[in-house]
Short mmCIF file of C-alpha atoms (C1' of nucleotides) in Angstrom, two decimals:
data_model
loop_
_atom_site.label_atom_id
_atom_site.label_comp_id
_atom_site.label_asym_id
_atom_site.label_seq_id
_atom_site.Cartn_x
_atom_site.Cartn_y
_atom_site.Cartn_z
CA MET C 1 67.58 90.36 89.74
CA ALA C 2 68.49 94.00 89.50
CA PRO C 3 71.63 94.46 87.29
CA ARG C 4 73.40 96.17 90.01
CA ALA C 5 72.99 93.41 92.57
CA GLU C 6 73.76 90.78 89.87
CA ALA C 7 77.04 92.33 89.05
CA ARG C 8 77.95 92.49 92.67
CA GLN C 9 77.06 88.85 93.07
CA ARG C 10 79.17 87.97 89.99
CA LEU C 11 82.15 89.74 91.54
CA LEU C 12 81.79 88.03 94.81
CA GLU C 13 81.65 84.63 93.23
CA ALA C 14 84.60 85.51 90.90
CA THR C 15 86.63 86.48 94.00
CA VAL C 16 85.89 83.13 95.68
CA ARG C 17 86.79 81.12 92.61
CA THR C 18 90.03 83.08 91.97
CA LEU C 19 90.89 82.55 95.54
CA ALA C 20 90.44 78.81 95.30
CA ALA C 21 92.18 78.61 91.85
CA GLU C 22 95.12 80.92 92.17
CA GLY C 23 95.58 81.27 95.83
CA TYR C 24 95.78 84.59 97.66
CA GLY C 25 98.93 85.56 95.91
CA GLY C 26 97.29 85.11 92.47
CA THR C 27 94.23 87.05 93.48
CA THR C 28 94.61 90.49 92.10
CA ALA C 29 92.09 93.13 91.01
CA ARG C 30 92.79 92.14 87.37
CA SER C 31 92.52 88.37 87.90
CA ILE C 32 89.18 88.68 89.77
CA ALA C 33 87.79 90.80 87.08
CA LYS C 34 88.97 88.48 84.42
CA THR C 35 87.48 85.49 86.14
CA GLY C 36 84.13 87.36 86.33
CA GLY C 37 84.42 88.41 82.83
CA PHE C 38 84.76 92.02 83.57
CA ALA C 39 87.29 94.80 82.90
CA PRO C 40 89.33 95.78 86.03
CA GLY C 41 87.45 99.03 86.41
CA VAL C 42 84.15 97.38 87.48
CA ILE C 43 85.45 96.51 90.90
CA TYR C 44 85.67 100.20 91.78
CA TYR C 45 82.31 100.88 90.49
CA HIS C 46 80.77 98.34 92.85
CA PHE C 47 83.09 98.43 95.68
CA GLU C 48 85.15 100.99 97.47
CA ASP C 49 88.44 99.16 96.84
CA LEU C 50 89.81 95.69 96.56
CA GLU C 51 89.97 95.19 100.28
CA ALA C 52 86.19 95.86 100.49
CA LEU C 53 85.57 93.28 97.90
CA LEU C 54 87.59 90.65 99.76
CA VAL C 55 85.74 91.45 102.95
CA ALA C 56 82.49 91.25 101.25
CA ALA C 57 83.38 88.02 99.59
CA LEU C 58 84.40 86.47 102.89
CA ARG C 59 81.23 87.64 104.54
CA HIS C 60 79.23 86.24 101.68
CA THR C 61 80.69 82.74 101.71
CA SER C 62 80.88 82.54 105.34
CA GLN C 63 77.18 83.25 105.66
CA ALA C 64 76.08 81.08 102.79
CA ARG C 65 78.18 78.22 104.09
CA ARG C 66 77.01 78.54 107.58
CA ASP C 67 73.32 78.66 106.32
CA ARG C 68 73.76 75.30 104.64
CA TYR C 69 75.31 73.66 107.57
CA GLU C 70 72.89 75.18 110.04
CA GLU C 71 70.01 73.76 107.88
CA ALA C 72 71.51 70.32 108.35
CA LEU C 73 71.45 70.91 112.02
CA GLY C 74 67.73 71.55 111.86
CA SER C 75 66.74 68.83 109.52
CA CYS C 76 68.60 65.81 111.00
CA THR C 77 67.37 64.43 114.21
CA ASP C 78 69.64 61.50 114.71
CA ALA C 79 73.28 61.94 115.48
CA THR C 80 74.54 59.47 112.94
CA GLU C 81 72.42 61.05 110.22
CA LEU C 82 73.72 64.49 111.18
CA LEU C 83 77.20 63.38 111.09
CA ALA C 84 76.85 61.92 107.57
CA ARG C 85 75.13 65.07 106.43
CA LEU C 86 77.87 67.26 107.69
CA ARG C 87 80.53 65.22 106.07
CA GLU C 88 78.63 65.43 102.75
CA LEU C 89 78.46 69.17 102.96
CA TYR C 90 82.10 69.42 103.74
CA ALA C 91 82.96 67.19 100.77
CA GLU C 92 80.88 69.29 98.59
CA ASP C 93 82.58 72.42 99.66
CA MET C 94 86.05 70.96 99.03
CA ARG C 95 85.03 69.57 95.73
CA ASP C 96 83.48 72.76 94.43
CA GLN C 97 86.73 74.63 95.33
CA GLY C 98 89.20 72.23 94.02
CA HIS C 99 90.15 71.25 97.59
CA ILE C 100 91.43 74.64 98.43
CA ASP C 101 89.33 76.76 100.80
CA ALA C 102 88.96 80.40 99.73
CA VAL C 103 88.39 81.34 103.36
CA GLN C 104 91.67 79.67 104.38
CA GLU C 105 93.49 81.74 101.73
CA LEU C 106 92.21 84.84 103.24
CA PHE C 107 93.73 84.11 106.53
CA THR C 108 96.97 84.71 104.61
CA ALA C 109 96.01 88.33 104.19
CA SER C 110 94.92 89.00 107.75
CA ALA C 111 98.30 90.31 108.60
CA THR C 112 98.12 93.21 106.13
CA SER C 113 94.48 94.26 106.37
CA PRO C 114 92.78 95.08 109.64
CA ARG C 115 89.42 95.09 108.07
CA LEU C 116 89.79 91.67 106.70
CA ARG C 117 91.24 90.53 110.04
CA GLU C 118 88.17 91.85 111.90
CA GLU C 119 85.90 90.10 109.40
CA LEU C 120 87.83 86.84 109.90
CA LEU C 121 87.41 87.12 113.55
CA ALA C 122 83.74 87.35 113.12
CA HIS C 123 83.77 84.35 110.76
CA VAL C 124 85.64 82.41 113.30
CA GLU C 125 83.36 83.48 116.06
CA SER C 126 80.31 82.51 114.12
CA TRP C 127 81.64 79.10 113.31
CA SER C 128 82.65 78.42 116.80
CA GLU C 129 79.15 78.96 117.78
CA PHE C 130 77.91 76.43 115.13
CA ALA C 131 80.61 74.08 115.93
CA ALA C 132 79.82 74.03 119.67
CA THR C 133 76.12 73.09 119.10
CA ALA C 134 77.05 70.60 116.41
CA VAL C 135 79.50 68.75 118.68
CA HIS C 136 77.10 68.78 121.42
CA ARG C 137 74.57 67.13 119.19
CA LEU C 138 77.02 64.59 117.98
CA VAL C 139 78.22 63.11 121.22
CA GLY C 140 74.89 61.47 122.31
CA GLY C 141 76.04 58.07 123.71
CA THR C 142 79.76 58.78 124.00
CA ALA C 143 81.83 58.42 126.95
CA LEU C 144 81.98 62.18 127.00
CA ALA C 145 78.39 62.82 126.61
CA GLY C 146 76.79 65.59 128.46
CA VAL C 147 79.39 68.24 127.57
CA VAL C 148 77.66 71.52 127.26
CA PRO C 149 78.08 73.60 124.17
CA SER C 150 80.37 76.41 125.10
CA ARG C 151 82.40 79.03 123.31
CA GLU C 152 85.66 77.25 124.17
CA LEU C 153 84.38 74.08 122.84
CA GLY C 154 83.47 75.61 119.54
CA MET C 155 86.88 77.35 119.34
CA ILE C 156 88.76 74.20 119.95
CA ALA C 157 86.86 72.73 116.97
CA VAL C 158 87.74 75.60 114.76
CA ALA C 159 91.33 75.66 115.85
CA MET C 160 91.58 71.90 114.98
CA PHE C 161 90.10 72.47 111.52
CA LEU C 162 92.33 75.44 110.84
CA GLY C 163 95.40 73.46 111.76
CA ILE C 164 94.38 70.42 109.65
CA GLN C 165 93.49 72.55 106.65
CA THR C 166 96.79 74.34 106.96
CA LEU C 167 98.66 71.04 106.72
CA THR C 168 96.41 69.85 104.03
CA HIS C 169 97.16 72.95 102.07
CA LEU C 170 100.79 72.52 102.58
CA ASP C 171 100.99 68.97 101.54
CA GLY C 172 99.79 68.69 97.97
CA ASP C 173 99.05 65.00 98.61
CA ARG C 174 96.13 65.17 100.92
CA SER C 175 96.01 61.49 101.85
CA ARG C 176 98.95 61.95 104.22
CA VAL C 177 97.02 64.54 106.36
CA GLU C 178 93.83 62.68 106.15
CA SER C 179 95.35 59.67 107.71
CA LEU C 180 95.64 61.71 110.84
CA PHE C 181 91.93 61.45 111.27
CA SER C 182 92.26 57.90 112.23
CA THR C 183 93.94 58.52 115.47
CA ALA C 184 91.80 59.93 118.25
CA GLU C 185 93.15 59.24 121.69
CA PRO C 186 96.38 61.16 121.48
CA VAL C 187 94.52 64.43 121.06
CA ALA C 188 93.18 64.48 124.51
CA ILE C 189 96.67 63.90 125.82
CA LEU C 190 98.04 66.73 123.81
CA TRP C 191 95.45 69.04 125.03
CA ASP C 192 96.16 68.11 128.63
CA THR C 193 99.74 68.41 128.02
CA PHE C 194 99.82 71.99 126.84
CA ALA C 195 96.82 73.01 128.70
CA GLY C 196 98.66 73.44 131.98
CA ARG C 197 97.47 70.23 133.65
CA ASN C 198 100.31 67.99 134.65
CA PRO C 199 100.14 64.53 133.34
CA THR C 200 99.08 62.98 136.61
CA PRO C 201 102.26 61.00 137.31
CA GLU C 202 100.81 58.32 139.62
CA LYS C 203 97.17 57.78 139.76
CA MET N 1 133.74 84.24 112.36
CA ALA N 2 134.44 84.65 108.75
CA PRO N 3 132.96 87.92 107.49
CA ARG N 4 131.05 86.04 104.77
CA ALA N 5 129.27 83.78 107.26
CA GLU N 6 128.69 86.60 109.69
CA ALA N 7 126.75 88.73 107.19
CA ARG N 8 124.85 85.77 106.09
CA GLN N 9 123.94 85.02 109.72
CA ARG N 10 123.02 88.80 110.28
CA LEU N 11 120.74 88.71 107.24
CA LEU N 12 118.98 85.43 108.59
CA GLU N 13 118.36 87.01 111.90
CA ALA N 14 117.21 90.27 110.31
CA THR N 15 114.68 88.29 108.31
CA VAL N 16 113.29 86.63 111.36
CA ARG N 17 113.04 89.85 113.34
CA THR N 18 111.38 91.51 110.45
CA LEU N 19 108.84 88.77 110.03
CA ALA N 20 107.95 88.94 113.65
CA ALA N 21 107.79 92.68 113.75
CA GLU N 22 106.16 93.55 110.43
CA GLY N 23 104.45 90.39 109.46
CA TYR N 24 104.96 88.70 106.16
CA GLY N 25 103.35 91.58 104.27
CA GLY N 26 105.82 94.03 105.61
CA THR N 27 108.81 91.77 104.99
CA THR N 28 110.42 93.08 101.87
CA ALA N 29 113.90 92.90 100.57
CA ARG N 30 114.36 96.52 101.70
CA SER N 31 112.90 96.25 105.14
CA ILE N 32 115.01 93.11 105.77
CA ALA N 33 118.18 94.91 104.78
CA LYS N 34 117.25 97.96 106.82
CA THR N 35 116.74 95.77 109.98
CA GLY N 36 120.08 94.12 109.42
CA GLY N 37 121.76 97.46 108.86
CA PHE N 38 122.50 96.78 105.24
CA ALA N 39 121.68 98.35 101.84
CA PRO N 40 119.18 96.40 99.81
CA GLY N 41 121.95 95.05 97.51
CA VAL N 42 123.64 92.88 99.98
CA ILE N 43 120.96 90.32 99.98
CA TYR N 44 121.79 89.51 96.32
CA TYR N 45 125.48 89.22 97.05
CA HIS N 46 124.73 86.52 99.77
CA PHE N 47 121.63 84.84 98.42
CA GLU N 48 120.39 84.03 94.95
CA ASP N 49 117.17 85.92 95.57
CA LEU N 50 114.74 86.97 98.33
CA GLU N 51 112.97 83.48 98.27
CA ALA N 52 116.32 81.79 98.87
CA LEU N 53 116.89 84.13 101.91
CA LEU N 54 113.39 83.27 103.29
CA VAL N 55 113.96 79.55 102.79
CA ALA N 56 117.40 79.80 104.48
CA ALA N 57 115.86 81.81 107.45
CA LEU N 58 113.12 79.27 107.87
CA ARG N 59 115.65 76.36 107.85
CA HIS N 60 117.84 78.21 110.22
CA THR N 61 115.25 78.96 112.90
CA SER N 62 113.56 75.64 112.63
CA GLN N 63 116.85 73.82 113.19
CA ALA N 64 117.93 76.11 115.97
CA ARG N 65 114.67 75.94 117.65
CA ARG N 66 114.52 72.18 117.35
CA ASP N 67 117.98 71.80 118.92
CA ARG N 68 116.85 73.68 121.91
CA TYR N 69 113.78 71.60 122.47
CA GLU N 70 115.69 68.43 121.77
CA GLU N 71 118.25 69.23 124.37
CA ALA N 72 115.40 69.56 126.86
CA LEU N 73 114.20 66.17 125.82
CA GLY N 74 117.68 64.76 126.64
CA SER N 75 118.27 66.57 129.91
CA CYS N 76 115.04 66.07 131.74
CA THR N 77 114.32 62.62 133.12
CA ASP N 78 111.08 63.25 134.81
CA ALA N 79 107.91 63.91 133.03
CA THR N 80 106.82 66.89 135.06
CA GLU N 81 110.27 68.43 134.74
CA LEU N 82 110.30 67.99 131.01
CA LEU N 83 106.78 69.66 130.66
CA ALA N 84 107.88 72.73 132.64
CA ARG N 85 111.11 73.00 130.65
CA LEU N 86 109.22 72.82 127.32
CA ARG N 87 106.75 75.58 128.52
CA GLU N 88 109.68 77.56 129.52
CA LEU N 89 111.18 77.31 126.04
CA TYR N 90 107.98 78.05 124.33
CA ALA N 91 107.44 81.14 126.49
CA GLU N 92 110.97 82.29 125.48
CA ASP N 93 110.29 81.88 121.90
CA MET N 94 107.22 83.88 122.11
CA ARG N 95 108.63 86.66 124.20
CA ASP N 96 111.75 87.00 121.97
CA GLN N 97 109.52 87.52 118.87
CA GLY N 98 106.94 89.78 120.37
CA HIS N 99 104.40 86.95 120.47
CA ILE N 100 104.31 86.61 116.79
CA ASP N 101 106.05 83.51 115.35
CA ALA N 102 108.18 84.16 112.28
CA VAL N 103 107.58 80.60 111.12
CA GLN N 104 103.85 81.12 111.26
CA GLU N 105 104.22 84.20 109.05
CA LEU N 106 105.89 82.12 106.44
CA PHE N 107 102.98 79.79 106.10
CA THR N 108 101.32 82.73 104.51
CA ALA N 109 103.80 82.72 101.72
CA SER N 110 103.65 79.03 101.04
CA ALA N 111 100.87 79.57 98.47
CA THR N 112 103.18 81.70 96.18
CA SER N 113 106.45 79.98 96.58
CA PRO N 114 106.99 76.22 95.93
CA ARG N 115 110.37 76.38 97.34
CA LEU N 116 109.16 77.74 100.62
CA ARG N 117 106.30 75.37 100.65
CA GLU N 118 108.73 72.44 100.40
CA GLU N 119 110.81 73.81 103.21
CA LEU N 120 107.79 74.30 105.46
CA LEU N 121 106.73 70.81 104.82
CA ALA N 122 110.23 69.66 105.92
CA HIS N 123 109.80 71.82 109.00
CA VAL N 124 106.47 70.35 109.84
CA GLU N 125 107.81 66.88 109.36
CA SER N 126 110.74 67.54 111.61
CA TRP N 127 108.63 68.97 114.31
CA SER N 128 105.97 66.18 114.12
CA GLU N 129 108.90 63.79 114.83
CA PHE N 130 109.89 65.79 117.96
CA ALA N 131 106.29 66.23 119.04
CA ALA N 132 105.70 62.45 118.89
CA THR N 133 108.51 61.54 121.21
CA ALA N 134 107.84 64.49 123.45
CA VAL N 135 104.23 63.52 123.91
CA HIS N 136 105.21 59.94 124.45
CA ARG N 137 107.48 60.94 127.18
CA LEU N 138 104.91 63.16 128.76
CA VAL N 139 102.06 60.81 129.20
CA GLY N 140 103.70 58.54 131.79
CA GLY N 141 100.92 57.68 134.18
CA THR N 142 98.02 59.03 132.28
CA ALA N 143 94.94 57.18 131.41
CA LEU N 144 96.34 57.11 127.92
CA ALA N 145 99.77 55.98 128.82
CA GLY N 146 101.40 53.46 126.48
CA VAL N 147 100.60 55.26 123.30
CA VAL N 148 103.46 54.78 120.95
CA PRO N 149 105.19 57.71 119.24
CA SER N 150 103.99 57.70 115.64
CA ARG N 151 104.13 60.07 112.78
CA GLU N 152 100.44 60.56 113.05
CA LEU N 153 100.61 61.53 116.73
CA GLY N 154 103.27 64.14 115.88
CA MET N 155 101.23 65.55 113.06
CA ILE N 156 98.24 65.84 115.36
CA ALA N 157 100.29 67.87 117.79
CA VAL N 158 101.62 70.05 114.93
CA ALA N 159 98.13 70.59 113.52
CA MET N 160 96.82 71.70 116.77
CA PHE N 161 99.60 74.09 117.34
CA LEU N 162 99.09 75.60 113.87
CA GLY N 163 95.46 76.00 114.47
CA ILE N 164 95.90 77.66 117.85
CA GLN N 165 98.59 79.88 116.67
CA THR N 166 96.38 81.01 113.73
CA LEU N 167 93.62 81.95 116.09
CA THR N 168 96.07 83.60 118.45
CA HIS N 169 97.39 85.64 115.59
CA LEU N 170 93.99 86.79 114.47
CA ASP N 171 92.87 87.80 117.92
CA GLY N 172 95.01 90.50 119.08
CA ASP N 173 93.97 89.79 122.54
CA ARG N 174 95.64 86.52 123.12
CA SER N 175 94.03 85.75 126.46
CA ARG N 176 90.81 84.65 124.68
CA VAL N 177 92.56 81.93 122.81
CA GLU N 178 94.63 80.81 125.72
CA SER N 179 91.59 80.14 127.64
CA LEU N 180 90.97 77.31 125.20
CA PHE N 181 93.73 75.37 126.88
CA SER N 182 91.51 74.82 129.91
CA THR N 183 89.16 72.36 128.26
CA ALA N 184 90.59 68.94 127.45
CA GLU N 185 87.81 66.37 127.06
CA PRO N 186 86.06 67.86 124.01
CA VAL N 187 89.06 67.41 121.85
CA ALA N 188 88.88 63.68 121.78
CA ILE N 189 85.16 63.96 120.86
CA LEU N 190 85.89 66.24 118.13
CA TRP N 191 88.57 64.05 116.80
CA ASP N 192 86.28 60.99 116.90
CA THR N 193 83.60 63.02 115.26
CA PHE N 194 85.53 64.04 112.22
CA ALA N 195 87.79 60.98 112.25
CA GLY N 196 85.28 58.83 110.56
CA ARG N 197 84.18 56.95 113.63
CA ASN N 198 80.63 57.23 114.41
CA PRO N 199 79.75 58.57 117.85
CA THR N 200 78.68 55.08 119.14
CA PRO N 201 74.96 55.99 119.76
CA GLU N 202 74.18 53.43 122.45
CA LYS N 203 76.97 51.76 124.29
"C1'" DG F 1 64.56 108.58 67.95
"C1'" DC F 2 66.21 111.17 71.42
"C1'" DT F 3 67.76 111.85 76.18
"C1'" DT F 4 69.16 110.82 80.56
"C1'" DG F 5 71.05 107.75 83.85
"C1'" DT F 6 73.37 103.56 84.74
"C1'" DT F 7 76.83 100.41 83.90
"C1'" DC F 8 81.06 98.92 81.90
"C1'" DT F 9 85.62 99.52 79.30
"C1'" DG F 10 90.50 99.86 78.95
"C1'" DA F 11 94.21 102.84 78.47
"C1'" DA F 12 96.90 105.54 81.71
"C1'" DC F 13 99.06 106.76 86.24
"C1'" DA F 14 101.37 106.22 90.75
"C1'" DT F 15 103.50 103.32 93.80
"C1'" DG F 16 106.28 99.92 95.68
"C1'" DA F 17 108.30 95.52 94.86
"C1'" DG F 18 112.40 92.55 93.42
"C1'" DT F 19 116.54 93.01 91.34
"C1'" DT F 20 120.94 94.79 88.98
"C1'" DC F 21 125.33 96.90 88.71
"C1'" DA F 22 129.07 100.21 88.40
"C1'" DG F 23 131.55 102.09 91.53
"C1'" DA F 24 132.91 103.01 96.65
"C1'" DT F 25 134.74 100.99 100.61
"C1'" DT F 26 136.90 97.63 103.53
"C1'" DC F 27 139.87 93.80 104.35
"C1'" DC F 28 144.09 91.31 104.25
"C1'" DG F 29 148.32 89.19 102.73
"C1'" DT F 30 152.95 90.58 101.32
"C1'" DA J 1 152.28 100.88 102.14
"C1'" DC J 2 150.54 98.67 98.40
"C1'" DG J 3 147.42 96.10 95.49
"C1'" DG J 4 143.88 93.05 94.59
"C1'" DA J 5 140.06 90.48 96.31
"C1'" DA J 6 135.98 90.53 98.98
"C1'" DT J 7 132.16 93.08 100.59
"C1'" DC J 8 128.96 96.60 100.56
"C1'" DT J 9 126.28 100.76 98.64
"C1'" DG J 10 122.34 103.09 96.56
"C1'" DA J 11 120.66 104.97 92.51
"C1'" DA J 12 118.32 103.08 88.71
"C1'" DC J 13 115.70 99.64 85.95
"C1'" DT J 14 111.73 96.62 85.25
"C1'" DC J 15 107.46 94.89 86.37
"C1'" DA J 16 103.15 93.97 88.55
"C1'" DT J 17 99.65 95.94 91.31
"C1'" DG J 18 95.79 99.09 92.83
"C1'" DT J 19 93.42 102.64 91.27
"C1'" DT J 20 91.40 106.45 88.28
"C1'" DC J 21 88.77 108.46 84.69
"C1'" DA J 22 87.13 109.97 80.16
"C1'" DG J 23 84.35 108.13 77.28
"C1'" DA J 24 81.79 103.90 75.01
"C1'" DA J 25 77.79 100.83 75.42
"C1'" DC J 26 73.55 99.95 77.06
"C1'" DA J 27 68.79 100.45 79.04
"C1'" DA J 28 64.46 102.79 79.72
"C1'" DG J 29 61.04 106.30 79.50
"C1'" DC J 30 58.69 109.55 76.55
#
DNA sequence: GCTTGTTCTGAACATGAGTTCAGATTCCGT
DNA sequence: ACGGAATCTGAACTCATGTTCAGAACAAGC
């Protein structure tokens, strides 16, 4: 690989690793450079500023991650198989990052940086698209089969993931949050409740 | 009111207003003091440090907000009425804060500050309790009636809210996110999907 | 081996943050 | 009206961060 591209790559990966290890608060120009084995100055040789590096790192991991998931979508024919594969991928991602998602950390910074906010929006949009078709594929024989993949469907999935990850992140002990996954029915109720539909009082 | 308590109160409120107006990034000791009409020094007369002020502000609004919602729980007998009242309260909260939730902003800081993280956990726990009983009350004649208020149920509600608010926050144009509320069924599917239950392929 | 361009270093600078504190101001009981 | 305690001010200090830049280190072609 050309040395230029290699250094860039190393910086991107250092950024992601730093985000996962130190959180957004601990992700400074110096700490990123250190993780990558560089002096602080390199960042400004390869990127316009720190913000640009963060944006590039987000785009990089978002893209890479989506490719892996998309691949699963293509290679699994059966719903059960697909589900298992997706779980596997998710578990890998979490393990690799010490159970803290670098992308999640970046949401933190969206308030301060418009550029990052825009990139996050694109990330979310992209994932909602993926999620929509994935869900569509996964609900073969369910009571709710036949639901069409829509933007809304995807966004719902993404929103749920964000919420769960936020709680996971708060609560050092992840088991408590994970136990949530065992209850399914209430969700539909909640959605109805705040969706503007009255809970049909007598039916 | 005793001057001491009044100043404290004013600082708490200034903190919340600053968070909503400037975001977490723009919420500094100086900006909070300025919002409250103080010099920066007062903060350290009334609180140990900035972190303590943030924690106190979180506890304050969490408590106050919960009281208001709890009151609705007590005063509304009918499910439809309760739902309307809760919507009203939520709309008020959002309007008062310019559609940015101060509490949501604080999640941002949970990475850096353990004290704040702990307080947020308590906040979430407290709200999950409220949400559980609220949902229980709201599902009178629904297909899913009879669900018992549990900690998990409450946490699910909180997670959904967090996720939705995060998206809302990202996307300046809130209407896009709000349209999500119109789709209900997919949620149950999603939950099943990632909950560890296989989508029963043939049923 | 020399030269030219690329890549990296690390000390230095500017800025803004949290915080401190000596003194000004205000409050209140007597 | 006085005096002392409570409250507030705002300039100043410390520190970490993003950023710059002059030069060192390296690579490649001749």
